[in-house]
Amino acid sequence: MKKLKKLAFSNKTKYLTCALTGILLASVLVIAVHFAADPSVVCPEATGSLTKTQYFIEETTGAFDFVTTTATIGTDLTAVRITDLGDLNVIDKINYLPDEFVIPSLDPIEYDYQIVDLHEKTAFSKKGSLVLFILSPDAFAENFSEQSAALDKYKVGDYWRFSIMLPKVFTAANIYLDSDLIASHGEIENYEFIKYNTSDDRVTVNHVSDTERSVIELSFYTRRQALTNHVVTIHYQSDSETLSGLQDLPLIGTEKAINAVKNQYPTTFIVALVIGITALSVLIVLSFLKKTAEFISESLTLFGIFLLSLANYFLSNVTSLPVFLSALRFAALFVIIGGATDMLIKKAAPPLRIAVGALNAVGFVTTFIIPYVNLSAAAALNHLSTGIKYCALAALLILLFLPLFKKRALPDCLQAACAGVVSVAAITSSFVQPTSTVLFYPPIWLFFILTALCFAEVIRIIAITERENAYITANLNSEVERQVTDMRALIEERDNLLRFASHDLKKPLSFGRSYLNTAIERESDCEQVKLLNLVKQNTDKVLDNLTEIAAYAKFNYIAEPSRPTDLSAVCNKLYSYCADDCKAAGIMLKNTVDKKILAFAKPQGLENALTNIILNAIEHAECTEITISIKTDKNKVLLTVKDNGKGIPDGLDVFRPYISENKPDVGGLGLYICKNIIESMNGELTYSCNGGTAFTVALLKA
């Protein structure tokens, strides 16, 4: 008892260690990645003001006049200056104008912009304008020469060159650099390009969703006397109230750095997608091969990771389903949590598994439909989804540590580690926002680790199963060998008994038959002679049965092994054995088998069974012709012995022992023994009556 308690304590300690290790290592990874040296830094907001001067002629006086508009950076609008840029920078503030499209130009400063902090969750209108001001160095600054010299590393010819990467704009957008249209993604409803670009007279009538990251090349003239600014104007329209405008941060920096980040997204997620689908496919194939539902929990977890990777991969490229893929990306976490939770309760009562599955299913559906509803409904569903997620997470953690306080089998250590990693990933996804450089987003790495753990758990289960199967197989082989030995001993003992019985019984019966013959010869009373002949007839029948039993025991058909047998050779032997007997009885024997056909059979047993059938037909069928034939049917070979005799009466089972055509319980054992012989080689003996009798032996094709 003490040993059992010590073992249980040891198992619980090991389980707790694995659970805490999963949680702690995942937490350390999150902290390490979050505080790692992200190459992108936030570009500070520029200072100063922007001025726009509009010249015109006064209609009444004809005098030349002008109007100056001034916008203060940080108050009226936000802007960044290239002197504050490094190789890679994040722009975290943008100018926003809801429900209106700005006229693209070099200095559209007269609009009443809202300054939006992109770190915060902003509910953009379903359509509007987003404007980025990227400014040259201040030409009037006293340290202009120093600023210009600091920008020399970005200088190509007479220009400072930078690139800006715009994230996906939901769900259709037209993008302008200064006053030139440089990109269109999807189509905005009832959009007349001529209003914003005099060189384009297209009109898009219907809304068409399409998203893609855009990279824009920016060139700034380096001469102080001709410095220019750049303005990026985005006109957007969305078919979702909850997903509109920008969902990520713009990046600005060198062409090399921007392209590296742009390529990072699809590369990362294609690797995750390939790993996920490979692991999931292996699990599905193994489940079918093993015919087991043991891997459902791991498969469900990997399926959630696959959905997440799939959505992110297509969102990192051009897609016409941005809302659907975003909804799938948000909801996939519930599939992962559900799979990890189910790992811990594989052997629990079905109601508990159903309850946990239903909770995560409701969370999945609730989260998935958020992008498709209006803002007020989305806000309510978002609160509900968050509540369900924390309930599901709480259930996961409770079920993770509950076995430590119960007297029942503990989940596996790898399952505990998986649950710990999932719990950290779920918490992290709630508080850590995605970054522009995807490799610095901690949940990505956690899901890679989770995939490896799930796959390792499956390999562990398979290894244990294979060891158990090997042990069972080894013991089974030993048991089979023992039972085969016992069966052979029993068969040999039975055959000896049959031989002794038939031999010992035949002696007194043979003497009795001789005495009966003598008594019949000496008896003059007709009634007594009839009675003695009846006794002699029954004695002869018993002697015939004993002869058949002796033959059956002699050849030991049950012990004879089945092997591929050439049936044409068997039929040729039958013909040579029985041809003379048939000829003597005035019967024509035909053998129509003229080609080699292989079947699994016991050659000696098959020959004796078929010989018995032919001799039985000669004696009882009253026929003039017997035909031996063969045909194949799928995986079987059908060997038939057919006569043209009187047939067998309906309702008579000739395979029962001691069955006779005329009276029951006076027949012999011949056909009964034949059927047993054929069945001992995994065959089947049947008969049919149609213009005679046909006995058919069905054997497996070799």
PDB file of N, CA and C in Angstrom, residues 424-470:
ATOM      1  N   VAL A 424      -1.237  30.015 -22.027  1.00  0.00           N
ATOM      2  CA  VAL A 424      -0.393  31.208 -22.153  1.00  0.00           C
ATOM      3  C   VAL A 424      -0.655  31.908 -23.487  1.00  0.00           C
ATOM      4  N   ALA A 425      -0.821  31.127 -24.568  1.00  0.00           N
ATOM      5  CA  ALA A 425      -1.084  31.718 -25.882  1.00  0.00           C
ATOM      6  C   ALA A 425      -2.406  32.476 -25.888  1.00  0.00           C
ATOM      7  N   ALA A 426      -3.427  31.901 -25.232  1.00  0.00           N
ATOM      8  CA  ALA A 426      -4.737  32.561 -25.192  1.00  0.00           C
ATOM      9  C   ALA A 426      -4.664  33.876 -24.427  1.00  0.00           C
ATOM     10  N   ILE A 427      -3.960  33.873 -23.308  1.00  0.00           N
ATOM     11  CA  ILE A 427      -3.823  35.107 -22.515  1.00  0.00           C
ATOM     12  C   ILE A 427      -3.005  36.135 -23.290  1.00  0.00           C
ATOM     13  N   THR A 428      -1.929  35.677 -23.919  1.00  0.00           N
ATOM     14  CA  THR A 428      -1.054  36.596 -24.652  1.00  0.00           C
ATOM     15  C   THR A 428      -1.796  37.264 -25.805  1.00  0.00           C
ATOM     16  N   SER A 429      -2.621  36.493 -26.530  1.00  0.00           N
ATOM     17  CA  SER A 429      -3.336  37.062 -27.669  1.00  0.00           C
ATOM     18  C   SER A 429      -4.323  38.136 -27.254  1.00  0.00           C
ATOM     19  N   SER A 430      -4.711  38.142 -25.976  1.00  0.00           N
ATOM     20  CA  SER A 430      -5.655  39.155 -25.493  1.00  0.00           C
ATOM     21  C   SER A 430      -4.970  40.462 -25.138  1.00  0.00           C
ATOM     22  N   PHE A 431      -3.687  40.399 -24.772  1.00  0.00           N
ATOM     23  CA  PHE A 431      -3.030  41.597 -24.255  1.00  0.00           C
ATOM     24  C   PHE A 431      -1.870  42.091 -25.120  1.00  0.00           C
ATOM     25  N   VAL A 432      -1.333  41.235 -25.983  1.00  0.00           N
ATOM     26  CA  VAL A 432      -0.212  41.642 -26.824  1.00  0.00           C
ATOM     27  C   VAL A 432      -0.727  41.829 -28.244  1.00  0.00           C
ATOM     28  N   GLN A 433      -0.607  43.024 -28.757  1.00  0.00           N
ATOM     29  CA  GLN A 433      -1.098  43.319 -30.096  1.00  0.00           C
ATOM     30  C   GLN A 433      -0.102  42.843 -31.154  1.00  0.00           C
ATOM     31  N   PRO A 434      -0.609  42.404 -32.318  1.00  0.00           N
ATOM     32  CA  PRO A 434       0.304  42.005 -33.403  1.00  0.00           C
ATOM     33  C   PRO A 434       1.206  43.162 -33.812  1.00  0.00           C
ATOM     34  N   THR A 435       2.447  42.835 -34.154  1.00  0.00           N
ATOM     35  CA  THR A 435       3.396  43.849 -34.586  1.00  0.00           C
ATOM     36  C   THR A 435       3.556  43.799 -36.095  1.00  0.00           C
ATOM     37  N   SER A 436       4.140  44.855 -36.632  1.00  0.00           N
ATOM     38  CA  SER A 436       4.363  44.898 -38.074  1.00  0.00           C
ATOM     39  C   SER A 436       5.385  43.865 -38.505  1.00  0.00           C
ATOM     40  N   THR A 437       6.328  43.542 -37.633  1.00  0.00           N
ATOM     41  CA  THR A 437       7.293  42.478 -37.913  1.00  0.00           C
ATOM     42  C   THR A 437       6.786  41.214 -37.229  1.00  0.00           C
ATOM     43  N   VAL A 438       6.242  40.299 -38.015  1.00  0.00           N
ATOM     44  CA  VAL A 438       5.467  39.184 -37.496  1.00  0.00           C
ATOM     45  C   VAL A 438       6.273  38.269 -36.583  1.00  0.00           C
ATOM     46  N   LEU A 439       7.572  38.150 -36.815  1.00  0.00           N
ATOM     47  CA  LEU A 439       8.386  37.247 -36.003  1.00  0.00           C
ATOM     48  C   LEU A 439       8.534  37.731 -34.567  1.00  0.00           C
ATOM     49  N   PHE A 440       8.125  38.963 -34.302  1.00  0.00           N
ATOM     50  CA  PHE A 440       8.186  39.490 -32.941  1.00  0.00           C
ATOM     51  C   PHE A 440       6.814  39.481 -32.274  1.00  0.00           C
ATOM     52  N   TYR A 441       5.909  38.663 -32.818  1.00  0.00           N
ATOM     53  CA  TYR A 441       4.597  38.468 -32.203  1.00  0.00           C
ATOM     54  C   TYR A 441       4.630  37.124 -31.481  1.00  0.00           C
ATOM     55  N   PRO A 442       4.655  37.080 -30.126  1.00  0.00           N
ATOM     56  CA  PRO A 442       4.903  35.841 -29.367  1.00  0.00           C
ATOM     57  C   PRO A 442       3.984  34.671 -29.690  1.00  0.00           C
ATOM     58  N   PRO A 443       2.643  34.853 -29.870  1.00  0.00           N
ATOM     59  CA  PRO A 443       1.800  33.673 -30.132  1.00  0.00           C
ATOM     60  C   PRO A 443       2.227  32.852 -31.340  1.00  0.00           C
ATOM     61  N   ILE A 444       2.874  33.492 -32.323  1.00  0.00           N
ATOM     62  CA  ILE A 444       3.344  32.731 -33.489  1.00  0.00           C
ATOM     63  C   ILE A 444       4.276  31.611 -33.041  1.00  0.00           C
ATOM     64  N   TRP A 445       5.222  31.946 -32.189  1.00  0.00           N
ATOM     65  CA  TRP A 445       6.185  30.949 -31.715  1.00  0.00           C
ATOM     66  C   TRP A 445       5.513  29.921 -30.806  1.00  0.00           C
ATOM     67  N   LEU A 446       4.539  30.352 -30.013  1.00  0.00           N
ATOM     68  CA  LEU A 446       3.841  29.410 -29.140  1.00  0.00           C
ATOM     69  C   LEU A 446       3.085  28.360 -29.950  1.00  0.00           C
ATOM     70  N   PHE A 447       2.508  28.785 -31.065  1.00  0.00           N
ATOM     71  CA  PHE A 447       1.763  27.827 -31.881  1.00  0.00           C
ATOM     72  C   PHE A 447       2.702  26.865 -32.602  1.00  0.00           C
ATOM     73  N   PHE A 448       3.901  27.321 -32.947  1.00  0.00           N
ATOM     74  CA  PHE A 448       4.909  26.402 -33.489  1.00  0.00           C
ATOM     75  C   PHE A 448       5.253  25.332 -32.448  1.00  0.00           C
ATOM     76  N   ILE A 449       5.481  25.786 -31.207  1.00  0.00           N
ATOM     77  CA  ILE A 449       5.818  24.855 -30.124  1.00  0.00           C
ATOM     78  C   ILE A 449       4.666  23.891 -29.871  1.00  0.00           C
ATOM     79  N   LEU A 450       3.435  24.416 -29.897  1.00  0.00           N
ATOM     80  CA  LEU A 450       2.254  23.576 -29.661  1.00  0.00           C
ATOM     81  C   LEU A 450       2.124  22.498 -30.727  1.00  0.00           C
ATOM     82  N   THR A 451       2.409  22.840 -31.979  1.00  0.00           N
ATOM     83  CA  THR A 451       2.370  21.845 -33.054  1.00  0.00           C
ATOM     84  C   THR A 451       3.355  20.717 -32.778  1.00  0.00           C
ATOM     85  N   ALA A 452       4.561  21.088 -32.367  1.00  0.00           N
ATOM     86  CA  ALA A 452       5.579  20.079 -32.064  1.00  0.00           C
ATOM     87  C   ALA A 452       5.152  19.194 -30.898  1.00  0.00           C
ATOM     88  N   LEU A 453       4.561  19.797 -29.848  1.00  0.00           N
ATOM     89  CA  LEU A 453       4.131  19.027 -28.683  1.00  0.00           C
ATOM     90  C   LEU A 453       3.008  18.054 -29.047  1.00  0.00           C
ATOM     91  N   CYS A 454       2.048  18.519 -29.842  1.00  0.00           N
ATOM     92  CA  CYS A 454       0.942  17.641 -30.258  1.00  0.00           C
ATOM     93  C   CYS A 454       1.469  16.453 -31.055  1.00  0.00           C
ATOM     94  N   PHE A 455       2.380  16.737 -31.958  1.00  0.00           N
ATOM     95  CA  PHE A 455       2.935  15.662 -32.770  1.00  0.00           C
ATOM     96  C   PHE A 455       3.740  14.695 -31.908  1.00  0.00           C
ATOM     97  N   ALA A 456       4.488  15.242 -30.944  1.00  0.00           N
ATOM     98  CA  ALA A 456       5.254  14.381 -30.041  1.00  0.00           C
ATOM     99  C   ALA A 456       4.326  13.500 -29.209  1.00  0.00           C
ATOM    100  N   GLU A 457       3.181  14.057 -28.792  1.00  0.00           N
ATOM    101  CA  GLU A 457       2.212  13.271 -28.021  1.00  0.00           C
ATOM    102  C   GLU A 457       1.671  12.101 -28.843  1.00  0.00           C
ATOM    103  N   VAL A 458       1.394  12.359 -30.116  1.00  0.00           N
ATOM    104  CA  VAL A 458       0.896  11.286 -30.980  1.00  0.00           C
ATOM    105  C   VAL A 458       1.964  10.207 -31.168  1.00  0.00           C
ATOM    106  N   ILE A 459       3.198  10.631 -31.394  1.00  0.00           N
ATOM    107  CA  ILE A 459       4.288   9.662 -31.553  1.00  0.00           C
ATOM    108  C   ILE A 459       4.434   8.829 -30.281  1.00  0.00           C
ATOM    109  N   ARG A 460       4.274   9.477 -29.127  1.00  0.00           N
ATOM    110  CA  ARG A 460       4.371   8.753 -27.852  1.00  0.00           C
ATOM    111  C   ARG A 460       3.261   7.701 -27.744  1.00  0.00           C
ATOM    112  N   ILE A 461       2.037   8.092 -28.094  1.00  0.00           N
ATOM    113  CA  ILE A 461       0.913   7.150 -28.024  1.00  0.00           C
ATOM    114  C   ILE A 461       1.154   5.962 -28.955  1.00  0.00           C
ATOM    115  N   ILE A 462       1.632   6.252 -30.168  1.00  0.00           N
ATOM    116  CA  ILE A 462       1.888   5.182 -31.132  1.00  0.00           C
ATOM    117  C   ILE A 462       2.980   4.254 -30.623  1.00  0.00           C
ATOM    118  N   ALA A 463       4.043   4.845 -30.039  1.00  0.00           N
ATOM    119  CA  ALA A 463       5.146   4.025 -29.527  1.00  0.00           C
ATOM    120  C   ALA A 463       4.653   3.087 -28.420  1.00  0.00           C
ATOM    121  N   ILE A 464       3.831   3.626 -27.502  1.00  0.00           N
ATOM    122  CA  ILE A 464       3.293   2.791 -26.422  1.00  0.00           C
ATOM    123  C   ILE A 464       2.412   1.689 -26.988  1.00  0.00           C
ATOM    124  N   THR A 465       1.561   2.058 -27.946  1.00  0.00           N
ATOM    125  CA  THR A 465       0.659   1.073 -28.564  1.00  0.00           C
ATOM    126  C   THR A 465       1.445  -0.028 -29.262  1.00  0.00           C
ATOM    127  N   GLU A 466       2.498   0.376 -29.985  1.00  0.00           N
ATOM    128  CA  GLU A 466       3.302  -0.623 -30.694  1.00  0.00           C
ATOM    129  C   GLU A 466       4.002  -1.566 -29.720  1.00  0.00           C
ATOM    130  N   ARG A 467       4.496  -1.013 -28.594  1.00  0.00           N
ATOM    131  CA  ARG A 467       5.124  -1.874 -27.584  1.00  0.00           C
ATOM    132  C   ARG A 467       4.113  -2.865 -27.013  1.00  0.00           C
ATOM    133  N   GLU A 468       2.903  -2.357 -26.725  1.00  0.00           N
ATOM    134  CA  GLU A 468       1.862  -3.247 -26.199  1.00  0.00           C
ATOM    135  C   GLU A 468       1.484  -4.307 -27.222  1.00  0.00           C
ATOM    136  N   ASN A 469       1.370  -3.884 -28.490  1.00  0.00           N
ATOM    137  CA  ASN A 469       1.022  -4.847 -29.536  1.00  0.00           C
ATOM    138  C   ASN A 469       2.112  -5.900 -29.713  1.00  0.00           C
ATOM    139  N   ALA A 470       3.378  -5.442 -29.630  1.00  0.00           N
ATOM    140  CA  ALA A 470       4.489  -6.394 -29.763  1.00  0.00           C
ATOM    141  C   ALA A 470       4.461  -7.411 -28.621  1.00  0.00           C
TER     142      ALA A 470
END
